[in-house]
Amino acid sequence: MIQAARSGKQNIAEGSASGVTSMETAIKLTNVAKASFLELLLDYEDFLRVRNYRQWEKDSEEVRFLRKKSTDQTIPDQWFVDLAKSRPAETVANMAIVFLHQEDYLLQAQLDALEQKFLSEGGFREQMFSARLKTKNKKN
């Protein structure tokens, strides 16, 4: 689970950094991050299932509360850490599942934006080729 979480985080960072020169690599790495977090999500669901813990329903009171808190810009990140430290494993696993669903939603939005940018602007090689053609045409 730790490796899946680290892999997801690292691939987001690497994908973001590579986006400057290779949109294709940025898309691939963002997809790898998404897959890593999906693996982690399944691990948390397994954790709950094998212990006969309840998994929160998508629109449960707990999920709605956590979603609302996570969009409140006035709440510091440490609040969530402190909350997790003071709750049983079942609650913490459910919190992680909520956050992983949010992560998945945000990464999908990022992928959609990257793909649209790639379709409208092309990749780095295409941009360089276009710039070279413009320079060549100006000389002629």
Short mmCIF file of C-alpha atoms in Angstrom, two decimals, residues 18-116:
data_model
loop_
_atom_site.label_atom_id
_atom_site.label_comp_id
_atom_site.label_asym_id
_atom_site.label_seq_id
_atom_site.Cartn_x
_atom_site.Cartn_y
_atom_site.Cartn_z
CA SER A 18 7.74 16.08 -18.29
CA GLY A 19 4.75 17.98 -19.64
CA VAL A 20 7.06 20.82 -20.62
CA THR A 21 8.80 18.72 -23.26
CA SER A 22 6.57 15.68 -23.83
CA MET A 23 2.81 15.82 -23.54
CA GLU A 24 2.69 12.12 -24.38
CA THR A 25 4.91 11.26 -21.41
CA ALA A 26 2.85 13.51 -19.13
CA ILE A 27 -0.32 11.67 -20.16
CA LYS A 28 1.30 8.26 -19.70
CA LEU A 29 2.69 9.09 -16.25
CA THR A 30 -0.59 10.61 -15.11
CA ASN A 31 -2.32 7.40 -16.20
CA VAL A 32 0.23 5.37 -14.21
CA ALA A 33 -0.46 7.56 -11.16
CA LYS A 34 -4.19 6.99 -11.61
CA ALA A 35 -3.62 3.23 -11.78
CA SER A 36 -1.44 3.29 -8.64
CA PHE A 37 -4.13 5.10 -6.69
CA LEU A 38 -6.76 2.66 -7.99
CA GLU A 39 -4.58 -0.17 -6.66
CA LEU A 40 -4.43 1.58 -3.30
CA LEU A 41 -8.21 2.11 -3.33
CA LEU A 42 -8.75 -1.61 -3.88
CA ASP A 43 -6.34 -2.38 -1.01
CA TYR A 44 -8.35 -0.19 1.37
CA GLU A 45 -11.59 -1.83 0.22
CA ASP A 46 -10.00 -5.25 0.83
CA PHE A 47 -8.85 -4.08 4.27
CA LEU A 48 -12.44 -3.27 5.21
CA ARG A 49 -13.91 -6.41 3.64
CA VAL A 50 -11.57 -8.97 5.24
CA ARG A 51 -12.18 -7.44 8.68
CA ASN A 52 -15.95 -7.27 8.17
CA TYR A 53 -15.86 -3.50 8.57
CA ARG A 54 -18.52 -1.32 7.00
CA GLN A 55 -17.57 0.61 3.89
CA TRP A 56 -19.29 3.97 3.74
CA GLU A 57 -21.91 4.34 1.02
CA LYS A 58 -21.18 6.89 -1.69
CA ASP A 59 -23.76 9.37 -0.39
CA SER A 60 -23.60 8.54 3.31
CA GLU A 61 -23.55 11.25 5.94
CA GLU A 62 -19.87 10.51 6.65
CA VAL A 63 -18.85 10.84 3.00
CA ARG A 64 -20.83 14.06 2.53
CA PHE A 65 -19.23 15.50 5.69
CA LEU A 66 -15.70 14.61 4.57
CA ARG A 67 -16.25 15.91 1.03
CA LYS A 68 -17.54 19.20 2.40
CA LYS A 69 -14.59 19.55 4.77
CA SER A 70 -12.09 18.69 2.03
CA THR A 71 -13.31 21.56 -0.15
CA ASP A 72 -13.21 24.10 2.68
CA GLN A 73 -10.10 26.19 2.00
CA THR A 74 -10.03 27.48 5.58
CA ILE A 75 -9.33 24.01 7.03
CA PRO A 76 -5.60 23.22 7.20
CA ASP A 77 -4.33 19.83 5.98
CA GLN A 78 -3.21 19.04 9.52
CA TRP A 79 -6.86 18.91 10.57
CA PHE A 80 -7.33 15.76 8.49
CA VAL A 81 -4.16 14.20 9.90
CA ASP A 82 -5.30 14.92 13.45
CA LEU A 83 -8.75 13.54 12.66
CA ALA A 84 -7.26 10.32 11.29
CA LYS A 85 -5.00 9.91 14.32
CA SER A 86 -7.98 10.08 16.63
CA ARG A 87 -10.20 7.59 14.77
CA PRO A 88 -10.32 3.79 14.56
CA ALA A 89 -8.82 1.93 11.58
CA GLU A 90 -12.25 1.41 10.00
CA THR A 91 -12.86 5.16 9.87
CA VAL A 92 -9.37 5.96 8.62
CA ALA A 93 -9.68 3.39 5.82
CA ASN A 94 -13.01 4.89 4.81
CA MET A 95 -11.51 8.38 4.88
CA ALA A 96 -8.72 7.17 2.59
CA ILE A 97 -11.29 5.71 0.21
CA VAL A 98 -13.12 9.05 0.05
CA PHE A 99 -9.88 10.89 -0.67
CA LEU A 100 -8.82 8.33 -3.27
CA HIS A 101 -12.10 8.79 -5.12
CA GLN A 102 -11.47 12.54 -5.09
CA GLU A 103 -7.92 11.91 -6.32
CA ASP A 104 -9.28 9.78 -9.15
CA TYR A 105 -11.75 12.49 -10.15
CA LEU A 106 -9.05 15.17 -10.17
CA LEU A 107 -6.57 13.02 -12.09
CA GLN A 108 -9.22 12.25 -14.69
CA ALA A 109 -9.85 15.98 -15.08
CA GLN A 110 -6.09 16.47 -15.46
CA LEU A 111 -5.93 13.74 -18.10
CA ASP A 112 -8.85 15.24 -20.00
CA ALA A 113 -7.11 18.64 -20.00
CA LEU A 114 -3.78 17.14 -21.11
CA GLU A 115 -5.43 15.22 -23.91
CA GLN A 116 -7.30 18.32 -25.11
#
